[in-house]
């Protein structure tokens, strides 16, 4: 661990002789970062701070960073520079930088942005309240980067963003060595939570009205390789068993998971998905490349035939499953033949959608030093061909949904044009985004509706007919009143000042 002073081991002391200080958390990157930000918000709430209302200046701004995307550092430092005038007007205002970029760059953050007050890493997010108070008291920036996980993030309190859907982390870290990925270096080796702790968190969320949970892991289906409890042996069937156990949680209507790895994807998981009614018929299965030669250079321990075999078995067990993927275009050394192999897998797999990326060097990864880096023009041209093919397939897949009845969990903020079109948006059980006409039914985010698909586009469906059903839910009640679920650490003492007791009426916040 690197630190400007002794490790943060004492609980923070909440401000008491002055107005409550406010905070804002800005998140970049993957779902894991989004969930970590919920933990950061929960920690700050527990330490006596208050979330700043939207559109207002906060006393504390926390950046939860990503190191995966190209130019991630330029984006961060650009946003940090925008806060300099605010910091000059109010020296008591604090800025904290955490997450993957902070773990990677460490003290370099202060070199480039000396007005930052706190730098913390991916392994010690629980230290944030203490570091903020220490920096404020000592008037000296605090840098604390742990080299290994200090406590599982899910042992920390969380202030959830949604009243109806929640992330549940089942593991952190990754044991793979993909040459394009820096995550293992920043998140460490895989550590899995005990099944009982995961289910306790799920049950707590459901008791507060949550209808959908997404199980999170860098390599989610490798779950069982390394339990946090060292006395628990590896269990290769642990992920399938966890899916089935979630199916027994009363009131949990939807279970999703992301992201699995093809090398670890086994038939018992397919069986659990098909046989567990609340596990959604949706699968995000990263491909990255359809060329066996490039997959080997990426250190992806599967080949195209194995990948397509998994897709075939999933569709055999769940004919209506919606399958999505990740693809990287222009990996070093990729030839036209390699790229054509990727296009062929896309044609055969017929993904509902694909997250497509142009390869870019990520400092610290083996691929950044490989020869035969491709020109921007070549990568761009291939990328556009891939996009065109996938858009065509996506439209065909979505057009096949015309006339189908879909059950939607109504969402907030999914449709940018909803106000202009008088539509709302929701997610079907297979994950497709559907824009629908609510009519005069008083539909709220968190409610469940059924409707019929009337039109299709590559990235969404439209349902402009009358609703067939509308079920008001506790999640809808909570969203309407601005309440959000909260979870606290399991089996560990709380951090900081306890959150206030919930009001007598309504869900706990």
Short mmCIF file of C-alpha atoms in Angstrom, two decimals:
data_model
loop_
_atom_site.label_atom_id
_atom_site.label_comp_id
_atom_site.label_asym_id
_atom_site.label_seq_id
_atom_site.Cartn_x
_atom_site.Cartn_y
_atom_site.Cartn_z
CA UNK A 1 0.00 0.00 0.00
CA UNK A 2 1.15 3.50 -0.75
CA UNK A 3 -0.07 6.20 1.57
CA UNK A 4 0.65 9.77 2.57
CA UNK A 5 0.27 8.66 6.18
CA UNK A 6 -0.90 5.72 8.28
CA UNK A 7 -3.60 3.42 6.82
CA UNK A 8 -7.17 4.49 7.45
CA UNK A 9 -8.40 2.13 10.17
CA UNK A 10 -10.59 4.36 12.32
CA UNK A 11 -14.20 5.17 11.42
CA UNK A 12 -14.76 8.69 10.10
CA UNK A 13 -16.20 11.37 12.29
CA UNK A 14 -19.21 13.06 10.73
CA UNK A 15 -19.30 16.86 10.69
CA UNK A 16 -21.53 18.11 13.51
CA UNK A 17 -20.96 21.82 14.22
CA UNK A 18 -21.79 22.99 10.70
CA UNK A 19 -24.37 22.32 7.98
CA UNK A 20 -24.28 18.82 6.53
CA UNK A 21 -21.80 18.62 3.67
CA UNK A 22 -23.07 17.33 0.31
CA UNK A 23 -21.49 14.98 -2.19
CA UNK A 24 -21.72 13.91 -5.81
CA UNK A 25 -20.28 10.70 -7.33
CA UNK A 26 -19.37 10.72 -11.03
CA UNK A 27 -18.96 7.27 -12.56
CA UNK A 28 -17.06 6.10 -15.64
CA UNK A 29 -16.80 2.60 -17.07
CA UNK A 30 -18.42 -0.76 -16.50
CA UNK A 31 -21.29 -2.06 -14.39
CA UNK A 32 -18.81 -2.97 -11.67
CA UNK A 33 -17.88 0.70 -11.37
CA UNK A 34 -21.55 1.70 -11.29
CA UNK A 35 -22.10 -0.67 -8.38
CA UNK A 36 -18.93 0.50 -6.63
CA UNK A 37 -20.32 4.03 -6.86
CA UNK A 38 -23.43 2.88 -5.04
CA UNK A 39 -21.10 1.63 -2.30
CA UNK A 40 -19.27 4.97 -2.21
CA UNK A 41 -22.58 6.78 -1.86
CA UNK A 42 -23.63 4.41 0.92
CA UNK A 43 -20.37 5.03 2.77
CA UNK A 44 -20.75 8.79 2.53
CA UNK A 45 -24.38 8.63 3.65
CA UNK A 46 -23.36 6.50 6.63
CA UNK A 47 -20.62 8.99 7.50
CA UNK A 48 -23.17 11.80 7.76
CA UNK A 49 -22.88 13.42 4.34
CA UNK A 50 -25.87 14.08 2.06
CA UNK A 51 -26.24 13.54 -1.67
CA UNK A 52 -26.33 16.88 -3.50
CA UNK A 53 -29.58 17.59 -5.35
CA UNK A 54 -29.31 17.31 -9.13
CA UNK A 55 -28.05 20.47 -10.77
CA UNK A 56 -26.43 21.89 -7.64
CA UNK A 57 -22.79 22.23 -6.62
CA UNK A 58 -21.56 19.63 -4.16
CA UNK A 59 -19.10 20.11 -1.29
CA UNK A 60 -17.42 16.82 -2.26
CA UNK A 61 -17.06 15.48 -5.81
CA UNK A 62 -15.89 11.87 -6.18
CA UNK A 63 -14.66 10.54 -9.53
CA UNK A 64 -14.91 6.75 -9.85
CA UNK A 65 -12.66 6.16 -12.85
CA UNK A 66 -12.08 3.60 -15.59
CA UNK A 67 -8.72 2.71 -17.16
CA UNK A 68 -10.04 0.50 -19.95
CA UNK A 69 -11.20 3.03 -22.52
CA UNK A 70 -8.83 4.97 -24.77
CA UNK A 71 -8.05 8.47 -23.50
CA UNK A 72 -9.68 7.73 -20.14
CA UNK A 73 -7.04 9.82 -18.40
CA UNK A 74 -7.55 12.82 -20.70
CA UNK A 75 -11.27 12.72 -19.99
CA UNK A 76 -10.68 12.58 -16.25
CA UNK A 77 -8.16 15.41 -16.15
CA UNK A 78 -10.32 17.54 -18.39
CA UNK A 79 -13.23 17.15 -15.98
CA UNK A 80 -10.97 17.78 -13.00
CA UNK A 81 -9.77 21.04 -14.55
CA UNK A 82 -13.36 22.23 -14.85
CA UNK A 83 -13.58 22.15 -11.04
CA UNK A 84 -10.58 24.44 -10.48
CA UNK A 85 -12.64 27.68 -10.45
CA UNK A 86 -15.09 26.12 -7.99
CA UNK A 87 -12.21 24.99 -5.78
CA UNK A 88 -10.68 28.48 -5.89
CA UNK A 89 -13.97 30.03 -4.79
CA UNK A 90 -14.42 27.53 -1.95
CA UNK A 91 -11.21 26.00 -0.56
CA UNK A 92 -13.31 23.71 1.68
CA UNK A 93 -14.69 21.98 -1.41
CA UNK A 94 -13.05 18.55 -1.80
CA UNK A 95 -12.26 16.37 -4.82
CA UNK A 96 -11.58 12.62 -4.60
CA UNK A 97 -10.37 10.31 -7.38
CA UNK A 98 -10.83 6.55 -7.08
CA UNK A 99 -11.32 3.48 -9.24
CA UNK A 100 -9.16 1.77 -11.85
CA UNK A 101 -7.32 4.82 -13.19
CA UNK A 102 -6.42 5.87 -9.64
CA UNK A 103 -5.18 2.33 -8.91
CA UNK A 104 -3.02 2.46 -12.04
CA UNK A 105 -1.66 6.02 -11.86
CA UNK A 106 -1.42 6.45 -8.07
CA UNK A 107 0.56 9.59 -7.11
CA UNK A 108 0.61 10.72 -10.76
CA UNK A 109 -2.94 11.97 -10.22
CA UNK A 110 -1.64 14.64 -7.83
CA UNK A 111 1.18 15.53 -10.21
CA UNK A 112 -1.27 16.30 -12.99
CA UNK A 113 -4.07 17.65 -10.76
CA UNK A 114 -2.51 18.98 -7.51
CA UNK A 115 -5.88 20.43 -6.42
CA UNK A 116 -7.22 16.90 -5.78
CA UNK A 117 -7.66 16.11 -2.07
CA UNK A 118 -7.94 12.29 -1.99
CA UNK A 119 -6.74 9.45 -4.23
CA UNK A 120 -7.86 5.88 -3.43
CA UNK A 121 -7.84 2.59 -5.30
CA UNK A 122 -10.12 -0.26 -6.24
CA UNK A 123 -9.16 -2.36 -3.21
CA UNK A 124 -9.91 0.16 -0.44
CA UNK A 125 -13.05 2.10 -1.33
CA UNK A 126 -14.11 1.74 2.30
CA UNK A 127 -11.37 4.21 3.27
CA UNK A 128 -12.95 7.16 1.45
CA UNK A 129 -14.81 8.84 4.36
CA UNK A 130 -11.75 8.66 6.62
CA UNK A 131 -9.44 10.00 3.91
CA UNK A 132 -11.77 12.93 3.23
CA UNK A 133 -11.90 13.88 6.90
CA UNK A 134 -8.12 13.47 7.26
CA UNK A 135 -7.43 15.64 4.20
CA UNK A 136 -9.84 18.28 5.46
CA UNK A 137 -8.35 18.31 8.96
CA UNK A 138 -4.68 18.21 7.91
CA UNK A 139 -5.05 20.36 4.78
CA UNK A 140 -2.84 17.82 2.98
CA UNK A 141 -3.83 15.56 0.10
CA UNK A 142 -4.24 11.91 1.03
CA UNK A 143 -3.16 9.05 -1.24
CA UNK A 144 -3.98 5.49 -0.22
CA UNK A 145 -3.71 2.63 -2.71
CA UNK A 146 -4.05 -0.88 -1.30
CA UNK A 147 -2.26 -3.67 -3.16
CA UNK A 148 -4.87 -6.29 -2.29
CA UNK A 149 -8.55 -6.32 -1.43
CA UNK A 150 -9.07 -5.08 2.13
CA UNK A 151 -12.71 -6.14 2.40
CA UNK A 152 -15.25 -7.37 -0.10
CA UNK A 153 -17.08 -4.31 -1.48
CA UNK A 154 -20.45 -5.87 -0.77
CA UNK A 155 -19.59 -5.80 2.94
CA UNK A 156 -19.94 -2.01 2.68
CA UNK A 157 -23.21 -0.08 2.82
CA UNK A 158 -24.80 0.88 -0.49
CA UNK A 159 -27.17 3.65 -1.55
CA UNK A 160 -28.91 2.13 -4.57
CA UNK A 161 -29.72 4.15 -7.67
CA UNK A 162 -32.86 2.23 -8.66
CA UNK A 163 -35.96 1.27 -6.73
CA UNK A 164 -36.71 -1.71 -8.96
CA UNK A 165 -33.41 -3.18 -10.26
CA UNK A 166 -30.17 -3.81 -8.38
CA UNK A 167 -26.61 -4.96 -8.98
CA UNK A 168 -25.36 -7.78 -6.75
CA UNK A 169 -21.63 -8.47 -6.91
CA UNK A 170 -20.76 -12.16 -6.56
CA UNK A 171 -17.01 -11.85 -7.19
CA UNK A 172 -14.25 -9.33 -7.74
CA UNK A 173 -11.09 -9.68 -9.77
CA UNK A 174 -10.23 -11.99 -12.64
CA UNK A 175 -7.82 -14.89 -13.14
CA UNK A 176 -7.64 -14.55 -16.93
CA UNK A 177 -4.73 -12.92 -18.74
CA UNK A 178 -6.33 -11.48 -21.89
CA UNK A 179 -3.61 -9.45 -23.60
CA UNK A 180 -5.89 -6.45 -24.30
CA UNK A 181 -7.27 -6.14 -20.76
CA UNK A 182 -5.80 -4.33 -17.76
CA UNK A 183 -8.56 -5.29 -15.32
CA UNK A 184 -6.71 -8.20 -13.60
CA UNK A 185 -3.78 -5.88 -12.82
CA UNK A 186 -6.14 -3.33 -11.23
CA UNK A 187 -8.78 -5.55 -9.64
CA UNK A 188 -6.55 -8.46 -8.65
CA UNK A 189 -7.16 -12.20 -8.62
CA UNK A 190 -10.71 -13.48 -8.44
CA UNK A 191 -12.29 -13.66 -5.00
CA UNK A 192 -15.82 -15.06 -4.67
CA UNK A 193 -18.41 -14.26 -2.04
CA UNK A 194 -20.02 -17.01 -0.02
CA UNK A 195 -23.37 -18.08 -1.49
CA UNK A 196 -25.20 -17.36 1.77
CA UNK A 197 -23.98 -13.74 1.78
CA UNK A 198 -25.09 -13.23 -1.82
CA UNK A 199 -28.55 -14.66 -1.16
CA UNK A 200 -28.90 -12.59 2.01
CA UNK A 201 -28.25 -9.45 -0.02
CA UNK A 202 -30.72 -10.53 -2.70
CA UNK A 203 -33.39 -11.25 -0.10
CA UNK A 204 -32.77 -7.88 1.57
CA UNK A 205 -33.24 -6.10 -1.74
CA UNK A 206 -36.40 -8.02 -2.59
CA UNK A 207 -37.83 -7.26 0.85
CA UNK A 208 -37.51 -3.57 -0.07
CA UNK A 209 -39.41 -4.01 -3.33
CA UNK A 210 -36.64 -4.76 -5.85
CA UNK A 211 -37.95 -6.95 -8.69
CA UNK A 212 -34.75 -7.58 -10.69
CA UNK A 213 -31.16 -8.33 -9.73
CA UNK A 214 -28.12 -8.60 -11.98
CA UNK A 215 -25.32 -10.82 -10.66
CA UNK A 216 -21.98 -9.14 -11.36
CA UNK A 217 -18.48 -10.49 -11.83
CA UNK A 218 -15.51 -9.79 -14.09
CA UNK A 219 -15.85 -13.47 -15.06
CA UNK A 220 -19.19 -14.21 -13.49
CA UNK A 221 -19.58 -17.85 -14.49
CA UNK A 222 -16.18 -18.77 -13.01
CA UNK A 223 -17.86 -18.25 -9.63
CA UNK A 224 -16.72 -20.86 -7.14
CA UNK A 225 -13.02 -20.78 -8.04
CA UNK A 226 -11.85 -18.91 -4.92
CA UNK A 227 -14.29 -18.29 -2.09
CA UNK A 228 -13.62 -15.50 0.39
CA UNK A 229 -13.95 -18.21 3.03
CA UNK A 230 -10.72 -20.23 2.60
CA UNK A 231 -12.35 -23.30 4.15
CA UNK A 232 -14.86 -23.48 1.29
CA UNK A 233 -13.39 -25.61 -1.54
CA UNK A 234 -13.74 -24.82 -5.24
CA UNK A 235 -17.13 -25.75 -6.58
CA UNK A 236 -17.37 -25.90 -10.38
CA UNK A 237 -21.15 -26.09 -10.16
CA UNK A 238 -21.45 -23.08 -7.87
CA UNK A 239 -22.74 -20.61 -10.46
CA UNK A 240 -25.50 -22.88 -11.73
CA UNK A 241 -26.44 -23.62 -8.12
CA UNK A 242 -26.54 -19.89 -7.36
CA UNK A 243 -28.91 -19.26 -10.29
CA UNK A 244 -31.23 -21.99 -9.02
CA UNK A 245 -31.07 -20.60 -5.48
CA UNK A 246 -32.08 -17.16 -6.78
CA UNK A 247 -35.05 -18.89 -8.37
CA UNK A 248 -36.25 -19.82 -4.89
CA UNK A 249 -36.26 -16.23 -3.57
CA UNK A 250 -39.93 -15.33 -3.16
CA UNK A 251 -40.79 -12.06 -4.90
CA UNK A 252 -37.68 -11.95 -7.13
CA UNK A 253 -39.10 -11.72 -10.65
CA UNK A 254 -36.00 -11.35 -12.81
CA UNK A 255 -32.40 -12.55 -12.56
CA UNK A 256 -29.69 -11.50 -14.99
CA UNK A 257 -25.90 -11.88 -14.94
CA UNK A 258 -22.88 -10.33 -16.63
CA UNK A 259 -20.35 -11.00 -17.98
CA UNK A 260 -19.59 -14.70 -18.52
CA UNK A 261 -16.54 -16.11 -20.28
CA UNK A 262 -16.99 -18.75 -23.02
CA UNK A 263 -14.15 -20.87 -21.63
CA UNK A 264 -16.00 -21.32 -18.33
CA UNK A 265 -19.52 -21.62 -19.74
CA UNK A 266 -20.86 -25.09 -18.95
CA UNK A 267 -24.02 -27.00 -19.75
CA UNK A 268 -25.20 -26.97 -16.13
CA UNK A 269 -25.50 -23.17 -16.40
CA UNK A 270 -27.60 -23.51 -19.56
CA UNK A 271 -29.84 -26.03 -17.78
CA UNK A 272 -30.20 -23.75 -14.76
CA UNK A 273 -31.14 -20.82 -16.99
CA UNK A 274 -33.73 -22.84 -18.89
CA UNK A 275 -35.24 -24.47 -15.79
CA UNK A 276 -35.35 -21.48 -13.44
CA UNK A 277 -38.39 -19.35 -14.34
CA UNK A 278 -37.10 -16.03 -13.02
CA UNK A 279 -33.73 -16.28 -14.82
CA UNK A 280 -34.20 -14.13 -17.90
CA UNK A 281 -33.80 -15.63 -21.40
CA UNK A 282 -30.91 -13.28 -22.15
CA UNK A 283 -27.20 -13.95 -22.46
CA UNK A 284 -24.33 -11.53 -22.99
CA UNK A 285 -21.45 -13.68 -24.24
CA UNK A 286 -18.29 -11.77 -25.27
CA UNK A 287 -16.80 -13.02 -28.54
CA UNK A 288 -14.00 -10.44 -29.07
CA UNK A 289 -12.92 -12.08 -32.36
CA UNK A 290 -14.09 -14.84 -34.69
CA UNK A 291 -10.53 -15.67 -35.76
CA UNK A 292 -8.87 -18.53 -33.91
CA UNK A 293 -5.47 -16.99 -34.62
CA UNK A 294 -6.48 -13.66 -33.07
CA UNK A 295 -8.21 -15.38 -30.14
CA UNK A 296 -4.92 -17.13 -29.40
CA UNK A 297 -3.04 -13.80 -29.58
CA UNK A 298 -5.65 -12.34 -27.22
CA UNK A 299 -5.12 -15.29 -24.83
CA UNK A 300 -8.81 -16.12 -25.05
CA UNK A 301 -8.94 -19.80 -24.12
CA UNK A 302 -11.66 -20.88 -26.58
CA UNK A 303 -12.00 -20.99 -30.33
CA UNK A 304 -14.79 -20.04 -32.74
CA UNK A 305 -16.28 -23.53 -32.99
CA UNK A 306 -16.57 -23.84 -29.22
CA UNK A 307 -18.15 -20.42 -29.02
CA UNK A 308 -20.74 -21.22 -31.68
CA UNK A 309 -21.43 -24.54 -29.98
CA UNK A 310 -22.39 -22.70 -26.79
CA UNK A 311 -24.72 -20.41 -28.75
CA UNK A 312 -26.37 -23.44 -30.39
CA UNK A 313 -26.92 -25.21 -27.06
CA UNK A 314 -28.36 -22.06 -25.47
CA UNK A 315 -30.83 -21.66 -28.32
CA UNK A 316 -31.75 -25.35 -28.19
CA UNK A 317 -32.64 -25.00 -24.51
CA UNK A 318 -34.13 -21.48 -24.83
CA UNK A 319 -35.25 -20.87 -28.43
CA UNK A 320 -36.26 -17.28 -27.73
CA UNK A 321 -33.14 -16.24 -25.84
CA UNK A 322 -31.67 -12.88 -26.85
CA UNK A 323 -27.89 -13.20 -27.20
CA UNK A 324 -25.58 -10.18 -27.24
CA UNK A 325 -21.80 -9.89 -27.40
CA UNK A 326 -18.61 -7.78 -27.36
CA UNK A 327 -16.33 -7.57 -30.39
CA UNK A 328 -12.94 -5.86 -30.82
CA UNK A 329 -11.97 -4.75 -34.34
CA UNK A 330 -8.36 -4.19 -35.38
CA UNK A 331 -6.41 -6.16 -32.78
CA UNK A 332 -2.67 -6.05 -33.60
CA UNK A 333 -1.86 -8.35 -36.50
CA UNK A 334 -5.49 -8.81 -37.57
CA UNK A 335 -5.58 -9.56 -41.30
CA UNK A 336 -8.49 -9.21 -43.70
CA UNK A 337 -8.97 -13.00 -43.43
CA UNK A 338 -9.11 -12.73 -39.63
CA UNK A 339 -11.71 -9.99 -39.87
CA UNK A 340 -13.77 -12.00 -42.36
CA UNK A 341 -13.75 -14.87 -39.84
CA UNK A 342 -15.29 -12.49 -37.29
CA UNK A 343 -17.98 -11.44 -39.77
CA UNK A 344 -18.76 -15.11 -40.43
CA UNK A 345 -19.25 -15.84 -36.72
CA UNK A 346 -21.53 -12.79 -36.47
CA UNK A 347 -23.60 -14.09 -39.40
CA UNK A 348 -23.91 -17.54 -37.81
CA UNK A 349 -24.50 -16.39 -34.22
CA UNK A 350 -27.14 -13.79 -35.23
CA UNK A 351 -26.72 -11.60 -32.16
CA UNK A 352 -29.58 -9.34 -31.14
CA UNK A 353 -26.97 -6.64 -30.60
CA UNK A 354 -23.22 -6.25 -30.20
CA UNK A 355 -21.01 -3.85 -28.30
CA UNK A 356 -18.31 -3.16 -30.88
CA UNK A 357 -14.97 -1.52 -30.13
CA UNK A 358 -12.05 -0.33 -32.19
CA UNK A 359 -8.87 -1.68 -30.65
CA UNK A 360 -6.77 0.96 -28.96
CA UNK A 361 -3.55 0.62 -26.99
CA UNK A 362 -4.05 0.38 -23.26
CA UNK A 363 -0.78 1.13 -21.44
CA UNK A 364 0.19 -1.74 -19.17
CA UNK A 365 -1.32 -4.48 -21.35
CA UNK A 366 0.76 -7.00 -23.36
CA UNK A 367 -1.11 -6.14 -26.58
CA UNK A 368 0.12 -2.56 -26.42
CA UNK A 369 3.65 -3.82 -27.20
CA UNK A 370 2.72 -6.24 -29.98
CA UNK A 371 4.03 -5.59 -33.50
CA UNK A 372 1.77 -5.00 -36.49
CA UNK A 373 -0.43 -2.36 -34.92
CA UNK A 374 -3.08 -1.49 -37.52
CA UNK A 375 -3.62 1.96 -38.97
CA UNK A 376 -6.62 3.98 -37.88
CA UNK A 377 -7.97 3.98 -41.45
CA UNK A 378 -7.95 0.18 -41.71
CA UNK A 379 -9.58 -0.26 -38.29
CA UNK A 380 -12.24 2.34 -39.08
CA UNK A 381 -13.15 0.73 -42.41
CA UNK A 382 -13.52 -2.73 -40.82
CA UNK A 383 -15.45 -1.29 -37.91
CA UNK A 384 -17.97 0.30 -40.27
CA UNK A 385 -18.45 -3.00 -42.13
CA UNK A 386 -19.06 -4.83 -38.87
CA UNK A 387 -21.55 -2.20 -37.71
CA UNK A 388 -23.44 -2.41 -41.01
CA UNK A 389 -23.71 -6.20 -40.78
CA UNK A 390 -24.77 -6.21 -37.13
CA UNK A 391 -27.36 -3.44 -37.71
CA UNK A 392 -28.88 -5.54 -40.49
CA UNK A 393 -29.05 -8.63 -38.27
CA UNK A 394 -30.37 -6.65 -35.29
CA UNK A 395 -33.19 -5.23 -37.38
CA UNK A 396 -34.09 -8.69 -38.64
CA UNK A 397 -34.07 -10.10 -35.12
CA UNK A 398 -36.23 -7.27 -33.78
CA UNK A 399 -38.63 -7.35 -36.75
CA UNK A 400 -39.32 -10.98 -35.87
CA UNK A 401 -40.83 -9.68 -32.59
CA UNK A 402 -43.69 -7.86 -34.35
CA UNK A 403 -47.04 -8.96 -32.93
CA UNK A 404 -45.48 -10.60 -29.88
CA UNK A 405 -46.78 -9.86 -26.40
CA UNK A 406 -44.00 -8.62 -24.12
CA UNK A 407 -43.84 -8.14 -20.36
CA UNK A 408 -41.95 -4.96 -19.50
CA UNK A 409 -40.35 -3.77 -16.30
CA UNK A 410 -40.91 -0.04 -16.70
CA UNK A 411 -37.66 1.91 -16.54
CA UNK A 412 -36.66 5.49 -15.83
CA UNK A 413 -34.52 7.45 -18.27
CA UNK A 414 -34.13 4.75 -20.94
CA UNK A 415 -35.85 6.69 -23.74
CA UNK A 416 -34.34 10.05 -24.67
CA UNK A 417 -37.34 10.96 -26.85
CA UNK A 418 -40.07 9.70 -24.54
CA UNK A 419 -41.28 13.16 -23.57
CA UNK A 420 -41.69 14.19 -27.21
CA UNK A 421 -43.41 10.95 -28.21
CA UNK A 422 -45.57 10.57 -25.07
CA UNK A 423 -44.06 7.10 -24.63
CA UNK A 424 -42.41 5.40 -21.68
CA UNK A 425 -39.73 2.71 -21.85
CA UNK A 426 -39.15 -0.67 -20.31
CA UNK A 427 -37.10 -3.81 -20.65
CA UNK A 428 -38.61 -7.07 -21.85
CA UNK A 429 -37.61 -10.24 -20.07
CA UNK A 430 -35.03 -10.93 -22.79
CA UNK A 431 -33.47 -7.51 -22.22
CA UNK A 432 -34.80 -5.76 -25.33
CA UNK A 433 -35.64 -2.08 -24.91
CA UNK A 434 -39.29 -1.31 -25.71
CA UNK A 435 -40.82 2.17 -26.03
CA UNK A 436 -44.56 1.95 -25.29
CA UNK A 437 -47.63 4.16 -24.94
CA UNK A 438 -48.80 4.12 -21.31
CA UNK A 439 -52.20 5.68 -21.97
CA UNK A 440 -53.88 7.11 -18.90
CA UNK A 441 -53.04 4.20 -16.63
CA UNK A 442 -50.72 6.00 -14.20
CA UNK A 443 -47.76 3.80 -15.10
CA UNK A 444 -44.59 4.42 -13.07
CA UNK A 445 -41.00 3.20 -13.35
CA UNK A 446 -40.88 -0.04 -11.36
CA UNK A 447 -44.35 -1.15 -12.46
CA UNK A 448 -44.87 -4.12 -14.78
CA UNK A 449 -46.92 -3.91 -17.98
CA UNK A 450 -47.81 -6.18 -20.88
CA UNK A 451 -48.20 -4.87 -24.40
CA UNK A 452 -47.85 -5.90 -28.06
CA UNK A 453 -44.90 -5.01 -30.30
CA UNK A 454 -46.01 -2.86 -33.24
CA UNK A 455 -42.73 -1.65 -34.79
CA UNK A 456 -39.03 -2.43 -34.73
CA UNK A 457 -35.67 -0.70 -35.16
CA UNK A 458 -32.15 -2.13 -34.79
CA UNK A 459 -31.78 -1.00 -31.17
CA UNK A 460 -35.34 -0.98 -29.82
CA UNK A 461 -38.94 -2.06 -30.23
CA UNK A 462 -42.09 0.06 -30.22
CA UNK A 463 -45.49 -0.83 -28.75
CA UNK A 464 -48.06 1.83 -29.64
CA UNK A 465 -51.20 -0.15 -28.82
CA UNK A 466 -53.22 -0.15 -25.64
CA UNK A 467 -51.72 -1.91 -22.63
CA UNK A 468 -52.95 -5.44 -22.05
CA UNK A 469 -52.02 -5.39 -18.35
CA UNK A 470 -50.62 -2.96 -15.80
CA UNK A 471 -49.45 -4.20 -12.40
CA UNK A 472 -48.59 -1.60 -9.79
CA UNK A 473 -45.70 -2.70 -7.60
CA UNK A 474 -43.95 -1.77 -4.38
CA UNK A 475 -40.99 -0.76 -6.55
CA UNK A 476 -43.24 1.66 -8.41
CA UNK A 477 -44.47 3.06 -5.10
CA UNK A 478 -40.88 3.56 -3.94
CA UNK A 479 -39.81 5.24 -7.18
CA UNK A 480 -42.79 7.56 -7.06
CA UNK A 481 -41.88 8.72 -3.55
CA UNK A 482 -38.16 8.97 -4.26
CA UNK A 483 -37.17 6.09 -1.98
CA UNK A 484 -34.35 3.71 -2.85
CA UNK A 485 -33.28 0.38 -1.34
CA UNK A 486 -30.32 0.33 0.98
CA UNK A 487 -28.10 -2.56 1.90
CA UNK A 488 -25.57 -2.78 4.70
CA UNK A 489 -22.56 -4.99 5.30
CA UNK A 490 -23.21 -8.61 6.14
CA UNK A 491 -21.48 -9.89 9.24
CA UNK A 492 -19.21 -6.86 9.58
CA UNK A 493 -19.53 -3.76 11.77
CA UNK A 494 -20.92 -0.64 10.18
CA UNK A 495 -18.68 2.23 9.15
CA UNK A 496 -19.10 5.77 10.38
CA UNK A 497 -22.26 7.32 11.74
CA UNK A 498 -25.31 5.01 11.41
CA UNK A 499 -27.89 6.05 8.86
CA UNK A 500 -31.07 7.54 10.35
CA UNK A 501 -33.90 5.16 11.11
CA UNK A 502 -36.50 4.85 8.33
CA UNK A 503 -39.78 6.70 8.56
CA UNK A 504 -42.75 4.76 9.86
CA UNK A 505 -44.40 4.58 6.44
CA UNK A 506 -42.92 3.44 3.14
CA UNK A 507 -39.85 1.42 2.26
CA UNK A 508 -36.59 1.87 4.10
CA UNK A 509 -34.37 4.29 2.27
#
